[in-house]
Short mmCIF file of C-alpha atoms in Angstrom, two decimals:
data_model
loop_
_atom_site.label_atom_id
_atom_site.label_comp_id
_atom_site.label_asym_id
_atom_site.label_seq_id
_atom_site.Cartn_x
_atom_site.Cartn_y
_atom_site.Cartn_z
CA MET J 1 0.00 0.00 0.00
CA LYS J 2 2.79 2.39 0.96
CA ASN J 3 4.75 1.52 -2.18
CA GLY J 4 1.67 2.23 -4.28
CA CYS J 5 1.24 5.64 -2.66
CA ILE J 6 4.91 6.43 -3.24
CA ILE J 7 4.61 5.53 -6.92
CA LEU J 8 1.49 7.66 -7.31
CA ALA J 9 3.13 10.56 -5.52
CA ALA J 10 6.23 10.29 -7.73
CA LEU J 11 4.08 10.22 -10.84
CA ALA J 12 2.16 13.27 -9.65
CA VAL J 13 5.34 15.20 -8.95
CA SER J 14 6.87 14.40 -12.34
CA MET J 15 3.68 15.43 -14.12
CA LEU J 16 3.50 18.68 -12.19
CA LEU J 17 7.10 19.49 -12.99
CA ALA J 18 6.21 19.11 -16.66
CA LEU J 19 3.38 21.56 -16.25
CA LEU J 20 5.59 23.96 -14.39
CA GLU J 21 7.92 24.11 -17.38
CA VAL J 22 4.87 25.43 -19.17
CA ILE J 23 4.12 28.10 -16.64
CA ASN J 24 7.74 28.97 -15.80
CA SER J 25 6.74 30.34 -12.45
CA THR J 26 8.47 29.44 -9.19
CA SER J 27 5.49 30.68 -7.20
CA LEU J 28 3.18 28.24 -8.96
CA LEU J 29 5.66 25.41 -8.34
CA SER J 30 5.07 25.21 -4.61
CA SER J 31 1.32 25.66 -4.82
CA THR J 32 0.58 23.03 -7.47
CA THR J 33 2.80 20.56 -5.62
CA LYS J 34 0.71 21.13 -2.49
CA GLN J 35 -2.42 20.64 -4.53
CA THR J 36 -1.51 17.18 -5.73
CA MET J 37 -0.14 16.09 -2.36
CA PHE J 38 -3.52 16.95 -0.83
CA TYR J 39 -5.32 15.13 -3.63
CA PHE J 40 -5.08 11.72 -1.99
CA THR J 41 -5.30 12.86 1.62
CA HIS J 42 -7.78 15.67 2.05
CA ASP J 43 -10.21 14.68 -0.70
CA ILE J 44 -13.56 13.74 0.76
CA GLY J 45 -13.45 10.47 -1.09
CA ASN J 46 -13.34 10.17 -4.85
CA MET J 47 -15.64 7.25 -4.17
CA GLU J 48 -14.58 4.97 -6.98
CA LYS J 49 -17.16 2.22 -7.31
CA SER J 50 -15.25 -0.92 -8.15
CA ASP J 51 -18.23 -3.21 -7.55
CA PRO J 52 -19.91 -3.73 -10.96
CA SER J 53 -23.28 -4.28 -9.26
CA GLN J 54 -23.24 -0.63 -8.26
CA ILE J 55 -23.41 0.64 -11.83
CA TYR J 56 -26.44 -1.32 -13.00
CA ASP J 57 -30.10 -0.52 -12.54
CA GLU J 58 -32.78 -2.81 -11.11
CA ASN J 59 -33.20 -4.60 -14.44
CA GLY J 60 -29.49 -5.28 -14.83
CA GLU J 61 -29.12 -2.66 -17.56
CA ASP J 62 -26.14 -0.37 -17.79
CA THR J 63 -26.60 3.06 -16.29
CA LEU J 64 -24.66 6.11 -17.32
CA THR J 65 -21.26 6.55 -15.77
CA VAL J 66 -21.21 9.98 -14.14
CA ASP J 67 -18.43 11.79 -12.30
CA LEU J 68 -19.26 14.77 -10.09
CA LEU J 69 -17.12 17.81 -9.26
CA SER J 70 -18.28 19.95 -6.36
CA VAL J 71 -16.77 23.44 -6.21
CA ALA J 72 -16.73 23.95 -2.47
CA SER J 73 -15.08 25.61 0.51
CA GLN J 74 -13.40 24.46 3.68
CA GLN J 75 -15.61 27.03 5.43
CA GLN J 76 -18.80 25.06 4.79
CA LEU J 77 -17.89 21.40 4.60
CA SER J 78 -21.30 20.39 5.97
CA LEU J 79 -22.81 21.23 2.58
CA LEU J 80 -20.16 19.24 0.74
CA LEU J 81 -20.72 16.20 2.95
CA ALA J 82 -24.49 16.45 2.54
CA GLN J 83 -24.08 16.72 -1.22
CA LYS J 84 -21.90 13.64 -1.38
CA SER J 85 -24.22 11.54 0.78
CA THR J 86 -27.23 12.54 -1.36
CA VAL J 87 -26.37 13.44 -4.96
CA GLY J 88 -23.26 11.27 -4.79
CA SER J 89 -25.15 8.25 -3.45
CA HIS J 90 -26.85 7.40 -6.75
CA THR J 91 -25.49 4.24 -8.36
CA SER J 92 -24.65 6.04 -11.61
CA VAL J 93 -22.07 8.20 -9.77
CA ARG J 94 -18.59 6.74 -10.10
CA ASN J 95 -16.34 9.49 -8.70
CA PHE J 96 -17.23 12.36 -6.39
CA PHE J 97 -14.51 15.00 -6.67
CA ASN J 98 -14.34 18.22 -4.74
CA ALA J 99 -12.33 21.41 -5.16
CA THR J 100 -11.75 23.58 -2.09
CA GLU J 101 -9.17 26.16 -1.07
CA LEU J 102 -6.69 23.30 -0.68
CA ASP J 103 -6.86 22.64 -4.42
CA ASP J 104 -6.20 26.22 -5.52
CA ALA J 105 -2.71 27.19 -6.66
CA ASP J 106 -2.62 29.43 -3.59
CA PRO J 107 -4.37 27.46 -0.80
CA SER J 108 -3.87 30.28 1.71
CA CYS J 109 -5.30 33.00 -0.55
CA SER J 110 -8.39 33.77 1.54
CA SER J 111 -6.30 33.90 4.71
CA ASN J 112 -3.62 36.23 3.34
CA LEU J 113 -5.65 38.43 1.01
CA LYS J 114 -6.57 41.78 2.55
CA LEU J 115 -9.64 43.90 1.94
CA GLU J 116 -7.47 46.59 0.38
CA ASP J 117 -6.13 43.95 -2.04
CA VAL J 118 -9.67 43.15 -3.15
CA LYS J 119 -10.22 46.82 -3.87
CA SER J 120 -6.96 46.99 -5.84
CA ILE J 121 -7.88 43.92 -7.89
CA SER J 122 -11.25 45.44 -8.78
CA SER J 123 -9.58 48.70 -9.80
CA PHE J 124 -6.91 46.90 -11.86
CA CYS J 125 -9.40 44.69 -13.68
CA ARG J 126 -11.90 47.45 -14.44
CA ARG J 127 -9.26 49.45 -16.29
CA ARG J 128 -9.72 49.13 -20.04
CA GLY J 129 -6.65 50.30 -21.91
CA ASP J 130 -5.94 50.16 -25.62
CA GLY J 131 -5.52 46.86 -27.41
CA LEU J 132 -8.19 44.82 -25.61
CA SER J 133 -10.35 42.50 -27.70
CA GLU J 134 -14.07 43.21 -27.88
CA ILE J 135 -14.97 40.34 -25.56
CA PHE J 136 -12.31 41.25 -22.98
CA ARG J 137 -13.24 44.93 -23.05
CA VAL J 138 -16.84 44.01 -22.12
CA MET J 139 -15.69 41.65 -19.37
CA ARG J 140 -13.32 44.19 -17.86
CA GLY J 141 -16.02 46.85 -17.92
CA ASN J 142 -18.39 44.52 -16.06
CA TYR J 143 -15.86 43.22 -13.54
CA ALA J 144 -17.01 43.34 -9.90
CA ARG J 145 -17.18 46.90 -8.62
CA TRP J 146 -15.67 47.69 -5.25
CA GLN J 147 -19.03 49.03 -4.05
CA TRP J 148 -20.53 45.58 -4.67
CA LEU J 149 -17.61 43.63 -3.27
CA GLU J 150 -17.37 45.50 0.03
CA LYS J 151 -20.98 44.55 0.83
CA LYS J 152 -20.28 40.83 0.54
CA ARG J 153 -19.96 38.82 3.75
CA ASN J 154 -16.49 37.63 2.76
CA PRO J 155 -15.02 39.62 -0.16
CA MET J 156 -11.63 37.89 0.16
CA GLY J 157 -13.15 34.43 0.02
CA TRP J 158 -15.28 35.35 -2.99
CA MET J 159 -12.28 36.73 -4.87
CA CYS J 160 -10.07 33.71 -4.17
CA ALA J 161 -12.84 31.32 -5.24
CA GLN J 162 -12.93 32.69 -8.80
CA VAL J 163 -10.14 30.32 -9.85
CA ARG J 164 -11.67 27.27 -8.16
CA PRO J 165 -13.78 25.71 -10.95
CA ILE J 166 -10.66 25.70 -13.12
CA SER J 167 -8.59 24.29 -10.25
CA GLY J 168 -11.18 21.52 -10.02
CA LEU J 169 -10.95 20.68 -13.72
CA PHE J 170 -7.18 20.62 -13.42
CA LYS J 171 -7.47 18.27 -10.45
CA ILE J 172 -9.71 15.93 -12.42
CA TYR J 173 -7.29 15.94 -15.35
CA ASN J 174 -4.51 14.94 -12.93
CA HIS J 175 -6.71 12.11 -11.64
CA PHE J 176 -7.17 10.63 -15.10
CA MET J 177 -3.49 11.08 -15.86
CA GLN J 178 -2.51 9.20 -12.72
CA THR J 179 -5.11 6.43 -12.83
CA ARG J 180 -5.56 5.98 -16.61
CA GLU J 181 -9.24 5.53 -15.77
CA ASP J 182 -11.68 5.77 -18.67
CA LEU J 183 -13.47 9.08 -19.02
CA PRO J 184 -17.08 9.08 -17.77
CA ASP J 185 -20.13 9.42 -19.96
CA TYR J 186 -20.74 12.76 -18.26
CA LEU J 187 -19.03 15.09 -15.81
CA ILE J 188 -21.27 17.37 -13.76
CA VAL J 189 -19.60 20.47 -12.31
CA MET J 190 -21.61 22.22 -9.58
CA ASP J 191 -21.37 24.34 -6.46
CA ASP J 192 -21.55 22.67 -3.05
CA ASP J 193 -25.08 24.01 -2.51
CA THR J 194 -26.37 22.61 -5.80
CA TYR J 195 -28.61 19.56 -5.93
CA PHE J 196 -28.92 17.32 -8.98
CA ASN J 197 -31.61 14.65 -8.98
CA MET J 198 -29.49 11.88 -10.47
CA GLU J 199 -32.41 9.57 -11.18
CA MET J 200 -34.07 12.25 -13.28
CA PHE J 201 -30.70 13.06 -14.87
CA GLN J 202 -30.27 9.43 -15.87
CA GLU J 203 -33.74 9.34 -17.38
CA SER J 204 -33.03 12.52 -19.37
CA PHE J 205 -29.63 11.48 -20.71
CA GLN J 206 -29.99 7.70 -21.08
CA SER J 207 -30.87 7.99 -24.78
CA PHE J 208 -28.14 10.56 -25.56
CA ASP J 209 -24.82 9.64 -27.14
CA SER J 210 -22.15 10.86 -24.71
CA SER J 211 -19.42 10.49 -27.32
CA ILE J 212 -20.87 13.55 -29.08
CA ASN J 213 -19.19 16.61 -27.64
CA MET J 214 -21.89 18.61 -25.84
CA TYR J 215 -21.82 21.17 -23.04
CA TYR J 216 -25.04 21.96 -21.17
CA ALA J 217 -25.50 24.74 -18.63
CA GLY J 218 -28.10 24.03 -15.96
CA CYS J 219 -28.84 27.74 -16.31
CA LEU J 220 -27.35 29.70 -19.20
CA VAL J 221 -26.72 33.44 -18.87
CA ARG J 222 -26.91 35.54 -22.03
CA SER J 223 -25.01 38.82 -22.03
CA PRO J 224 -26.94 41.93 -23.16
CA ILE J 225 -27.06 41.55 -26.92
CA HIS J 226 -26.24 45.24 -27.48
CA GLN J 227 -22.89 44.61 -25.76
CA ILE J 228 -21.67 41.25 -27.02
CA ASN J 229 -22.83 37.84 -28.25
CA PHE J 230 -21.53 35.88 -25.29
CA THR J 231 -23.06 33.22 -23.07
CA PHE J 232 -21.78 31.55 -19.93
CA PRO J 233 -23.04 29.01 -17.37
CA PHE J 234 -24.48 30.24 -14.08
CA GLY J 235 -22.15 28.12 -11.96
CA GLY J 236 -24.60 27.57 -9.14
CA TYR J 237 -26.90 25.55 -11.40
CA GLY J 238 -24.17 23.27 -12.64
CA SER J 239 -22.73 22.31 -16.00
CA ILE J 240 -22.93 18.97 -17.80
CA LEU J 241 -19.97 17.94 -19.96
CA SER J 242 -20.20 14.89 -22.19
CA ARG J 243 -17.32 12.49 -22.73
CA GLY J 244 -16.76 13.98 -26.17
CA THR J 245 -16.30 17.41 -24.61
CA LEU J 246 -13.84 16.04 -22.04
CA VAL J 247 -11.82 14.56 -24.90
CA ASN J 248 -11.55 18.01 -26.44
CA LEU J 249 -10.54 19.56 -23.12
CA PHE J 250 -7.84 16.96 -22.42
CA ARG J 251 -6.40 16.55 -25.93
CA PRO J 252 -2.81 17.88 -26.33
CA ILE J 253 -2.45 20.94 -28.56
CA HIS J 254 0.48 21.52 -30.93
CA CYS J 255 0.86 24.80 -32.81
CA ALA J 256 3.49 25.81 -35.36
CA PHE J 257 3.70 29.42 -34.19
CA THR J 258 5.79 28.54 -31.11
CA ASN J 259 8.65 26.17 -30.35
CA ARG J 260 8.10 26.36 -26.58
CA SER J 261 6.81 23.09 -25.23
CA ILE J 262 6.23 21.03 -22.11
CA SER J 263 7.67 17.58 -21.51
CA PRO J 264 5.68 14.90 -23.35
CA SER J 265 3.00 13.26 -21.25
CA PHE J 266 0.53 10.43 -21.71
CA ASP J 267 -2.45 11.38 -23.90
CA ILE J 268 -5.40 10.19 -21.84
CA THR J 269 -7.79 10.71 -24.77
CA THR J 270 -6.28 7.71 -26.56
CA ASN J 271 -7.88 5.50 -23.89
CA THR J 272 -11.33 6.75 -24.77
CA ALA J 273 -13.84 4.98 -26.96
CA THR J 274 -14.41 6.35 -30.45
CA ASN J 275 -16.02 9.77 -30.29
CA LYS J 276 -18.40 11.36 -32.75
CA ASN J 277 -16.47 14.59 -32.46
CA PHE J 278 -17.50 17.06 -35.10
CA THR J 279 -15.78 20.22 -33.91
CA TYR J 280 -12.18 19.33 -33.12
CA ASP J 281 -10.00 21.46 -35.38
CA PRO J 282 -6.34 21.81 -34.29
CA GLU J 283 -5.70 24.67 -36.72
CA ALA J 284 -8.69 26.63 -35.41
CA ILE J 285 -7.49 26.17 -31.83
CA CYS J 286 -4.03 27.48 -32.70
CA THR J 287 -5.59 30.43 -34.50
CA ARG J 288 -7.65 31.20 -31.40
CA ILE J 289 -4.57 31.10 -29.17
CA LYS J 290 -2.77 33.49 -31.54
CA GLU J 291 -5.72 35.89 -31.37
CA ASP J 292 -4.95 36.23 -27.67
CA ASN J 293 -8.42 37.54 -26.87
CA VAL J 294 -7.98 37.55 -23.11
CA GLY J 295 -4.20 37.37 -22.78
CA GLU J 296 -3.87 33.59 -22.72
CA LYS J 297 -1.23 33.26 -25.46
CA ARG J 298 1.71 34.03 -23.16
CA TYR J 299 0.93 30.89 -21.13
CA PHE J 300 0.63 28.43 -24.00
CA ARG J 301 3.27 25.78 -24.67
CA ASN J 302 3.05 22.96 -27.19
CA GLY J 303 1.73 19.78 -25.62
CA MET J 304 -0.67 21.57 -23.29
CA ASN J 305 -4.36 20.85 -23.36
CA ILE J 306 -7.13 23.40 -22.85
CA VAL J 307 -7.51 22.64 -19.13
CA GLN J 308 -3.78 23.12 -18.56
CA LEU J 309 -3.93 26.41 -20.46
CA MET J 310 -6.91 27.53 -18.37
CA TYR J 311 -5.08 26.65 -15.16
CA ALA J 312 -1.88 28.45 -16.14
CA TYR J 313 -3.89 31.48 -17.26
CA SER J 314 -5.94 31.71 -14.06
CA SER J 315 -3.31 30.85 -11.46
CA SER J 316 0.10 32.14 -12.55
CA GLU J 317 -0.36 35.61 -11.07
CA ARG J 318 -1.87 35.24 -7.63
CA TYR J 319 -4.38 37.59 -6.08
CA VAL J 320 -2.14 38.24 -3.06
CA ASN J 321 0.53 39.56 -5.44
CA ILE J 322 -1.74 42.22 -6.93
CA LYS J 323 0.97 44.88 -6.48
CA ASN J 324 3.18 42.95 -8.93
CA TRP J 325 0.52 42.03 -11.49
CA THR J 326 1.28 42.47 -15.15
CA SER J 327 -1.95 40.98 -16.49
CA GLY J 328 -3.48 39.11 -13.55
CA PHE J 329 -6.69 37.10 -13.76
CA CYS J 330 -9.50 39.54 -14.53
CA MET J 331 -12.47 37.26 -14.98
CA HIS J 332 -15.27 35.98 -12.84
CA SER J 333 -15.16 32.19 -12.73
CA ASP J 334 -18.27 31.70 -14.88
CA TRP J 335 -16.91 34.07 -17.54
CA ALA J 336 -13.62 32.18 -17.73
CA VAL J 337 -15.40 28.87 -18.21
CA GLY J 338 -17.74 30.43 -20.75
CA TYR J 339 -14.88 31.94 -22.73
CA PHE J 340 -12.80 28.78 -23.07
CA MET J 341 -15.78 26.49 -23.72
CA ASN J 342 -17.29 28.78 -26.35
CA PHE J 343 -14.26 30.24 -28.09
CA TYR J 344 -12.21 27.03 -28.15
CA ASN J 345 -15.05 25.04 -29.74
CA VAL J 346 -14.96 22.21 -27.20
CA SER J 347 -18.59 21.34 -27.90
CA MET J 348 -21.10 21.34 -30.73
CA HIS J 349 -22.64 24.60 -31.88
CA VAL J 350 -25.96 25.37 -30.19
CA LYS J 351 -29.11 24.45 -32.03
CA GLU J 352 -30.84 27.80 -31.58
CA ALA J 353 -31.24 29.59 -34.91
CA PHE J 354 -30.59 33.01 -33.36
CA TYR J 355 -26.94 32.05 -32.89
CA LYS J 356 -26.39 30.34 -36.24
CA ASP J 357 -23.96 33.07 -37.35
CA VAL J 358 -22.12 33.23 -34.02
CA PRO J 359 -19.35 30.61 -34.22
CA HIS J 360 -18.52 30.85 -30.51
CA ALA J 361 -22.01 29.83 -29.32
CA ARG J 362 -21.19 26.40 -27.89
CA ILE J 363 -23.03 26.12 -24.56
CA GLU J 364 -26.53 24.68 -24.70
CA ALA J 365 -29.19 25.82 -22.23
CA TYR J 366 -30.39 22.65 -20.49
CA LYS J 367 -34.10 22.27 -21.17
CA GLY J 368 -34.23 25.88 -22.34
CA SER J 369 -33.21 27.24 -18.93
CA GLU J 370 -31.59 30.65 -19.34
CA ILE J 371 -31.37 34.18 -18.01
CA TYR J 372 -31.86 37.11 -20.34
CA ARG J 373 -33.66 39.96 -18.62
CA LYS J 374 -35.41 37.28 -16.52
CA GLY J 375 -34.89 33.65 -15.68
CA THR J 376 -36.71 30.76 -17.35
CA GLY J 377 -36.99 27.06 -16.62
CA LEU J 378 -34.59 25.62 -14.06
CA CYS J 379 -33.02 29.05 -13.51
CA ASN J 380 -35.93 29.74 -11.15
CA ASN J 381 -35.13 26.78 -8.89
CA GLU J 382 -33.34 28.02 -5.79
CA ASN J 383 -33.57 28.20 -2.00
CA ASP J 384 -35.09 24.85 -1.04
CA CYS J 385 -36.97 24.11 -4.23
CA PRO J 386 -40.23 22.24 -4.81
CA GLU J 387 -40.17 18.46 -4.52
CA ASP J 388 -38.94 16.56 -7.60
CA SER J 389 -36.79 19.44 -8.83
CA GLU J 390 -34.20 18.14 -11.27
CA ILE J 391 -31.75 20.90 -10.28
CA CYS J 392 -31.85 23.12 -7.21
CA HIS J 393 -29.44 25.97 -6.44
CA ARG J 394 -28.78 27.23 -2.90
CA ALA J 395 -30.21 24.04 -1.45
CA SER J 396 -29.70 23.45 2.26
CA ALA J 397 -28.16 20.25 3.60
CA ASP J 398 -31.50 19.26 5.14
CA TRP J 399 -33.36 19.78 1.87
CA MET J 400 -30.83 17.62 0.01
CA ARG J 401 -31.25 14.80 2.53
CA ASN J 402 -35.04 15.01 2.63
CA GLU J 403 -35.35 15.02 -1.16
CA THR J 404 -32.97 12.09 -1.55
CA ASN J 405 -34.83 10.08 1.09
CA ARG J 406 -38.06 10.60 -0.84
CA TRP J 407 -36.47 9.18 -3.97
CA LYS J 408 -34.88 6.31 -2.08
CA LEU J 409 -38.37 5.15 -1.17
CA LYS J 410 -39.22 5.03 -4.89
CA PHE J 411 -35.98 3.41 -6.07
CA PRO J 412 -34.22 1.84 -3.05
CA LYS J 413 -31.74 -0.12 -5.18
CA LYS J 414 -30.54 2.97 -6.99
CA PHE J 415 -28.93 4.60 -3.95
CA LEU J 416 -26.03 3.63 -1.74
CA ASN J 417 -26.00 4.24 2.00
CA LEU J 418 -23.42 7.00 2.41
CA SER J 419 -24.85 8.58 5.55
CA ALA J 420 -21.84 7.68 7.70
CA ILE J 421 -19.29 9.71 5.71
CA ALA J 422 -16.88 11.67 7.89
CA LEU J 423 -13.86 13.83 7.18
#
């Protein structure tokens, strides 16, 4: 057992050193090393279900293989534990991942960041000098105002959490690199106060082909059309990524415009079943990187994948070092995810005719749920939702447990008993 842990730790360190050649930042070296060391120790169970009986339904038929990523905080672990023992207890869930402060490149960010730093970050990011792309100019102009931030209960914690969804994706990529585990049919990314009814999810997606690259937002936000044609997922309602989309996110990128590269690493996408991938275009990806719409080009090295690029972009210049920023990370977390998913064509183009001439419209509104002027569909489900809600945002731990218990009575064989989970 100890030898196995040592081998895994050595593999993690060597892989991280390869990434660090990409980022060329000594500050990121120590933080990413901490991240992977914590991966096997602090993680509240990646709950790998090795028993085949746990991934079949009552009739012996295959269920979907689903991995979950909860974007959480050490300050409210009770929600994370409740989420795992409820949403994560469905038999279709293979891995339950979480991303907390410990998984960020700077785990001590919220402890060391000062209120005056938050104000400086807002001021830095709201400046719009010459040379910004159209999309980045709009983002910078809409970045969190200090007047809004200072009213938040914990402005420092909010600021530091903006990198966390990307830290979580990076953590998951490391997991598949280390384990060589097959990619799931779907990955659901959600906040720790988000509830997904996994039985209803399975019913909705059972007939879908997960090898087709699709990205669904539980609630899609549309920017004001007079400003920009840009959509992004409302993180609190979750995002659903198909296996085909994960392949695009994890596939190594090689571009002729640079000779800078990272050390070769195993291509985990070669382990994946054949994908009906209609949008992967290496030349288009390289063209997008060269466009440098949000300042990501400086972080790219040949051999990186999109998740590694996202991580380097979001975490190389830390919030606590705002006084030394050259470009920083001037996006809200949902915007960053929306930008890379839309502009890097990781999923199929949306079906809506309104966006037929917008090539970077790649995030589908799940069951038509979206916010433009007002919310529709699942976007209205929050704060202890009605019974049988497929998705609920800002759900309490008690509501999650009560709702799951109701569904256990209907389908007792579809849920595992995870009530005794402890840190």
